[in-house]
mmCIF file of C-alpha atoms in Angstrom:
data_model
loop_
_atom_site.group_PDB
_atom_site.id
_atom_site.type_symbol
_atom_site.label_atom_id
_atom_site.label_comp_id
_atom_site.label_asym_id
_atom_site.label_seq_id
_atom_site.Cartn_x
_atom_site.Cartn_y
_atom_site.Cartn_z
ATOM 1 C CA UNK A 1 0.000 0.000 0.000
ATOM 2 C CA UNK A 2 1.423 3.378 -1.017
ATOM 3 C CA UNK A 3 0.406 6.965 -0.451
ATOM 4 C CA UNK A 4 0.278 9.269 2.549
ATOM 5 C CA UNK A 5 0.243 7.825 6.048
ATOM 6 C CA UNK A 6 -1.110 9.772 9.007
ATOM 7 C CA UNK A 7 -0.481 9.408 12.732
ATOM 8 C CA UNK A 8 -1.613 11.155 15.894
ATOM 9 C CA UNK A 9 1.292 11.776 18.209
ATOM 10 C CA UNK A 10 2.289 13.649 21.310
ATOM 11 C CA UNK A 11 5.115 16.065 20.521
ATOM 12 C CA UNK A 12 6.468 18.494 23.135
ATOM 13 C CA UNK A 13 5.361 22.071 22.722
ATOM 14 C CA UNK A 14 7.491 24.101 20.314
ATOM 15 C CA UNK A 15 10.666 25.492 21.896
ATOM 16 C CA UNK A 16 10.061 23.702 25.205
ATOM 17 C CA UNK A 17 13.180 22.231 26.870
ATOM 18 C CA UNK A 18 12.088 18.681 25.999
ATOM 19 C CA UNK A 19 11.430 19.608 22.369
ATOM 20 C CA UNK A 20 14.852 21.222 22.029
ATOM 21 C CA UNK A 21 16.523 18.205 23.609
ATOM 22 C CA UNK A 22 14.743 15.783 21.272
ATOM 23 C CA UNK A 23 15.367 17.829 18.132
ATOM 24 C CA UNK A 24 19.011 18.280 19.036
ATOM 25 C CA UNK A 25 19.666 14.633 19.813
ATOM 26 C CA UNK A 26 17.870 13.203 16.777
ATOM 27 C CA UNK A 27 19.055 15.919 14.420
ATOM 28 C CA UNK A 28 15.676 16.979 13.045
ATOM 29 C CA UNK A 29 12.823 19.269 13.952
ATOM 30 C CA UNK A 30 9.618 17.238 13.579
ATOM 31 C CA UNK A 31 7.976 20.014 11.561
ATOM 32 C CA UNK A 32 10.769 19.950 8.965
ATOM 33 C CA UNK A 33 11.810 16.995 6.765
ATOM 34 C CA UNK A 34 15.447 18.042 6.437
ATOM 35 C CA UNK A 35 18.002 16.743 8.952
ATOM 36 C CA UNK A 36 20.210 18.826 11.207
ATOM 37 C CA UNK A 37 23.725 18.099 12.403
ATOM 38 C CA UNK A 38 23.932 15.648 15.281
ATOM 39 C CA UNK A 39 25.517 16.809 18.545
ATOM 40 C CA UNK A 40 29.240 16.228 18.989
ATOM 41 C CA UNK A 41 29.362 14.262 22.241
ATOM 42 C CA UNK A 42 32.400 12.030 21.757
ATOM 43 C CA UNK A 43 30.643 9.194 19.910
ATOM 44 C CA UNK A 44 31.654 7.554 16.650
ATOM 45 C CA UNK A 45 29.812 9.759 14.108
ATOM 46 C CA UNK A 46 28.902 6.947 11.708
ATOM 47 C CA UNK A 47 27.505 4.772 14.483
ATOM 48 C CA UNK A 48 25.712 7.732 16.036
ATOM 49 C CA UNK A 49 23.900 8.276 12.717
ATOM 50 C CA UNK A 50 22.864 4.610 12.643
ATOM 51 C CA UNK A 51 21.629 4.713 16.227
ATOM 52 C CA UNK A 52 19.236 7.634 15.658
ATOM 53 C CA UNK A 53 18.292 7.051 11.995
ATOM 54 C CA UNK A 54 14.919 5.358 12.491
ATOM 55 C CA UNK A 55 13.846 7.593 15.370
ATOM 56 C CA UNK A 56 14.865 10.664 13.382
ATOM 57 C CA UNK A 57 12.695 9.534 10.465
ATOM 58 C CA UNK A 58 9.620 9.377 12.699
ATOM 59 C CA UNK A 59 10.424 12.639 14.490
ATOM 60 C CA UNK A 60 10.653 13.181 18.247
ATOM 61 C CA UNK A 61 7.248 11.995 19.439
ATOM 62 C CA UNK A 62 5.201 9.481 21.365
ATOM 63 C CA UNK A 63 2.617 7.446 19.476
ATOM 64 C CA UNK A 64 -1.061 7.851 20.395
ATOM 65 C CA UNK A 65 -2.796 6.637 17.205
ATOM 66 C CA UNK A 66 -0.277 4.580 15.196
ATOM 67 C CA UNK A 67 0.397 5.380 11.509
ATOM 68 C CA UNK A 68 -2.408 4.540 9.091
ATOM 69 C CA UNK A 69 -3.568 5.116 5.544
ATOM 70 C CA UNK A 70 -6.911 6.850 5.174
ATOM 71 C CA UNK A 71 -9.980 4.699 4.656
ATOM 72 C CA UNK A 72 -11.608 5.002 1.233
ATOM 73 C CA UNK A 73 -14.472 7.163 2.490
ATOM 74 C CA UNK A 74 -12.255 9.375 4.707
ATOM 75 C CA UNK A 75 -10.509 12.665 3.985
ATOM 76 C CA UNK A 76 -7.685 14.633 5.540
ATOM 77 C CA UNK A 77 -10.040 17.577 6.071
ATOM 78 C CA UNK A 78 -12.494 15.449 8.042
ATOM 79 C CA UNK A 79 -9.637 13.932 10.044
ATOM 80 C CA UNK A 80 -8.398 17.402 10.981
ATOM 81 C CA UNK A 81 -11.904 18.555 11.895
ATOM 82 C CA UNK A 82 -12.367 15.590 14.204
ATOM 83 C CA UNK A 83 -8.911 16.056 15.737
ATOM 84 C CA UNK A 84 -9.607 19.726 16.450
ATOM 85 C CA UNK A 85 -12.851 18.918 18.250
ATOM 86 C CA UNK A 86 -11.342 15.959 20.083
ATOM 87 C CA UNK A 87 -8.454 18.074 21.370
ATOM 88 C CA UNK A 88 -10.657 21.020 22.346
ATOM 89 C CA UNK A 89 -12.653 18.765 24.683
ATOM 90 C CA UNK A 90 -9.573 17.637 26.605
ATOM 91 C CA UNK A 91 -7.840 19.496 29.406
ATOM 92 C CA UNK A 92 -4.086 20.127 29.633
ATOM 93 C CA UNK A 93 -2.106 18.125 32.167
ATOM 94 C CA UNK A 94 1.510 17.587 33.186
ATOM 95 C CA UNK A 95 3.665 14.520 33.709
ATOM 96 C CA UNK A 96 7.142 13.891 35.079
ATOM 97 C CA UNK A 97 9.393 12.062 32.623
ATOM 98 C CA UNK A 98 12.686 10.215 32.930
ATOM 99 C CA UNK A 99 15.179 8.446 30.696
ATOM 100 C CA UNK A 100 14.500 4.713 30.561
ATOM 101 C CA UNK A 101 15.288 1.511 28.702
ATOM 102 C CA UNK A 102 12.455 -0.217 26.846
ATOM 103 C CA UNK A 103 13.096 -3.510 25.056
ATOM 104 C CA UNK A 104 16.736 -2.615 24.472
ATOM 105 C CA UNK A 105 16.367 0.942 23.229
ATOM 106 C CA UNK A 106 16.593 4.190 25.190
ATOM 107 C CA UNK A 107 13.613 6.494 25.436
ATOM 108 C CA UNK A 108 11.942 9.246 27.424
ATOM 109 C CA UNK A 109 9.122 7.689 29.470
ATOM 110 C CA UNK A 110 6.763 8.681 32.284
ATOM 111 C CA UNK A 111 8.474 8.340 35.643
ATOM 112 C CA UNK A 112 5.288 6.698 37.005
ATOM 113 C CA UNK A 113 2.259 5.034 35.381
ATOM 114 C CA UNK A 114 -0.116 7.743 34.174
ATOM 115 C CA UNK A 115 -3.880 7.351 33.977
ATOM 116 C CA UNK A 116 -4.115 10.617 32.033
ATOM 117 C CA UNK A 117 -1.720 9.417 29.327
ATOM 118 C CA UNK A 118 -3.400 6.006 29.127
ATOM 119 C CA UNK A 119 -6.809 7.648 28.741
ATOM 120 C CA UNK A 120 -5.533 9.950 25.995
ATOM 121 C CA UNK A 121 -3.934 7.080 24.068
ATOM 122 C CA UNK A 122 -6.941 4.765 24.432
ATOM 123 C CA UNK A 123 -9.327 7.497 23.296
ATOM 124 C CA UNK A 124 -7.164 8.273 20.257
ATOM 125 C CA UNK A 125 -7.119 4.626 19.178
ATOM 126 C CA UNK A 126 -10.901 4.368 19.509
ATOM 127 C CA UNK A 127 -11.964 7.816 18.326
ATOM 128 C CA UNK A 128 -9.997 7.938 15.078
ATOM 129 C CA UNK A 129 -10.256 4.323 13.991
ATOM 130 C CA UNK A 130 -12.969 4.998 11.430
ATOM 131 C CA UNK A 131 -10.343 6.929 9.433
ATOM 132 C CA UNK A 132 -7.956 3.951 9.303
ATOM 133 C CA UNK A 133 -7.795 1.772 6.213
ATOM 134 C CA UNK A 134 -7.279 -1.929 6.987
ATOM 135 C CA UNK A 135 -3.645 -2.998 6.640
ATOM 136 C CA UNK A 136 -2.641 -4.720 3.438
ATOM 137 C CA UNK A 137 -1.899 -8.458 3.662
ATOM 138 C CA UNK A 138 1.825 -7.650 3.535
ATOM 139 C CA UNK A 139 1.524 -5.107 6.353
ATOM 140 C CA UNK A 140 -0.498 -7.535 8.448
ATOM 141 C CA UNK A 141 2.035 -10.303 7.915
ATOM 142 C CA UNK A 142 4.903 -7.969 8.801
ATOM 143 C CA UNK A 143 3.222 -7.158 12.107
ATOM 144 C CA UNK A 144 2.400 -10.773 12.882
ATOM 145 C CA UNK A 145 5.943 -11.910 12.100
ATOM 146 C CA UNK A 146 7.130 -10.073 15.227
ATOM 147 C CA UNK A 147 7.309 -11.929 18.562
ATOM 148 C CA UNK A 148 3.797 -11.089 19.831
ATOM 149 C CA UNK A 149 1.581 -12.517 22.539
ATOM 150 C CA UNK A 150 -1.970 -13.648 21.738
ATOM 151 C CA UNK A 151 -3.583 -10.369 22.761
ATOM 152 C CA UNK A 152 -1.128 -8.382 20.649
ATOM 153 C CA UNK A 153 -1.906 -10.598 17.647
ATOM 154 C CA UNK A 154 -5.609 -9.991 18.167
ATOM 155 C CA UNK A 155 -4.997 -6.244 18.323
ATOM 156 C CA UNK A 156 -3.226 -6.352 14.950
ATOM 157 C CA UNK A 157 -6.443 -7.613 13.373
ATOM 158 C CA UNK A 158 -8.764 -5.407 15.424
ATOM 159 C CA UNK A 159 -6.789 -2.145 15.429
ATOM 160 C CA UNK A 160 -3.944 -2.587 12.936
ATOM 161 C CA UNK A 161 -1.276 -2.390 15.639
ATOM 162 C CA UNK A 162 -0.253 -4.705 18.490
ATOM 163 C CA UNK A 163 0.707 -2.158 21.140
ATOM 164 C CA UNK A 164 -2.578 -0.515 22.113
ATOM 165 C CA UNK A 165 -4.703 -0.457 25.282
ATOM 166 C CA UNK A 166 -3.163 -2.810 27.876
ATOM 167 C CA UNK A 167 -0.123 -3.324 25.626
ATOM 168 C CA UNK A 168 0.540 0.410 25.201
ATOM 169 C CA UNK A 169 3.813 1.788 26.575
ATOM 170 C CA UNK A 170 4.190 5.552 26.172
ATOM 171 C CA UNK A 171 7.714 6.355 24.998
ATOM 172 C CA UNK A 172 9.676 8.895 22.996
ATOM 173 C CA UNK A 173 12.372 6.938 21.194
ATOM 174 C CA UNK A 174 15.975 8.151 21.260
ATOM 175 C CA UNK A 175 17.959 5.184 19.889
ATOM 176 C CA UNK A 176 17.658 1.929 18.023
ATOM 177 C CA UNK A 177 17.951 -1.285 20.015
ATOM 178 C CA UNK A 178 21.371 -1.388 21.644
ATOM 179 C CA UNK A 179 23.238 -4.202 23.295
ATOM 180 C CA UNK A 180 24.236 -3.861 26.930
ATOM 181 C CA UNK A 181 27.695 -2.514 26.104
ATOM 182 C CA UNK A 182 26.353 0.269 23.871
ATOM 183 C CA UNK A 183 23.602 1.160 26.321
ATOM 184 C CA UNK A 184 26.315 1.654 28.927
ATOM 185 C CA UNK A 185 27.940 4.184 26.571
ATOM 186 C CA UNK A 186 24.849 6.019 25.354
ATOM 187 C CA UNK A 187 22.799 6.174 28.537
ATOM 188 C CA UNK A 188 25.059 8.467 30.613
ATOM 189 C CA UNK A 189 25.487 10.796 27.628
ATOM 190 C CA UNK A 190 21.727 11.017 27.170
ATOM 191 C CA UNK A 191 21.152 11.462 30.895
ATOM 192 C CA UNK A 192 23.466 14.474 30.886
ATOM 193 C CA UNK A 193 21.870 15.984 27.778
ATOM 194 C CA UNK A 194 18.312 15.359 28.962
ATOM 195 C CA UNK A 195 18.717 16.487 32.568
ATOM 196 C CA UNK A 196 17.598 20.122 32.029
ATOM 197 C CA UNK A 197 14.614 19.010 29.921
ATOM 198 C CA UNK A 198 13.459 16.465 32.497
ATOM 199 C CA UNK A 199 13.971 18.658 35.555
ATOM 200 C CA UNK A 200 10.365 19.896 35.478
ATOM 201 C CA UNK A 201 7.018 18.308 34.552
ATOM 202 C CA UNK A 202 6.229 18.182 30.838
ATOM 203 C CA UNK A 203 3.035 19.810 29.593
ATOM 204 C CA UNK A 204 0.439 17.986 27.495
ATOM 205 C CA UNK A 205 -1.374 20.833 25.773
ATOM 206 C CA UNK A 206 -2.038 19.584 22.261
ATOM 207 C CA UNK A 207 -2.525 16.666 19.896
ATOM 208 C CA UNK A 208 -0.292 16.524 16.824
ATOM 209 C CA UNK A 209 -0.983 15.242 13.325
ATOM 210 C CA UNK A 210 2.082 13.827 11.574
ATOM 211 C CA UNK A 211 2.154 12.928 7.884
ATOM 212 C CA UNK A 212 4.435 10.678 5.845
ATOM 213 C CA UNK A 213 4.035 11.633 2.168
ATOM 214 C CA UNK A 214 5.563 8.446 0.738
ATOM 215 C CA UNK A 215 7.027 5.163 2.001
ATOM 216 C CA UNK A 216 10.359 5.775 3.699
ATOM 217 C CA UNK A 217 9.942 9.562 3.801
ATOM 218 C CA UNK A 218 10.208 11.384 7.138
ATOM 219 C CA UNK A 219 7.069 11.848 9.200
ATOM 220 C CA UNK A 220 6.437 15.585 9.508
ATOM 221 C CA UNK A 221 4.336 17.435 12.067
ATOM 222 C CA UNK A 222 1.709 19.188 9.956
ATOM 223 C CA UNK A 223 -0.948 20.315 12.469
ATOM 224 C CA UNK A 224 -1.064 20.929 16.205
ATOM 225 C CA UNK A 225 -4.525 20.873 17.798
ATOM 226 C CA UNK A 226 -4.654 22.658 21.180
ATOM 227 C CA UNK A 227 -6.420 21.210 24.177
ATOM 228 C CA UNK A 228 -9.214 23.209 25.785
ATOM 229 C CA UNK A 229 -8.726 25.604 28.682
#
């Protein structure tokens, strides 16, 4: 399946400390497709590029509604209209984040389980699903070829993605999967870089629409829908 893919993500507010940290580390602003120079922090430059390449392509974000193609009877305009109304009915909140390991990669994650984040993610999966085209047989097989439990497999067929609802883990990816030796190198560097950004609670004030214009192209933040007052 080709064509534009859409996703609903959390992205830190523009120019916030967490946004600047994420942009700087990954080497790309999420609202721009072009890369920036990576920080010089004493790492092998070629390996550093490899470590952030996939995360950079998606932009600094946390997934709420995973990437999807539009259903045949759906339109971008209607998707944006629904997203604007959905966001306006929610209230801003704050969460404390920390640097963490998740399945071998390093990410920014909530310091404690968050009912507010879980509610936001669950509602996004449910509320916007009518805009999602079913995955192609190849996409479905690619998902099911991963090591999944039975509930995750069922979610692939029901929602197009295995990591929703009880399987959801909010995270903002910073690296690819690293072995223990590389994690021991990258983690202290990231902890130092992220410390100012994680010193205060992070605001959730908007829902972001990201778009991928073609397979393999960067996901770009195209619209930010503010939460209500």
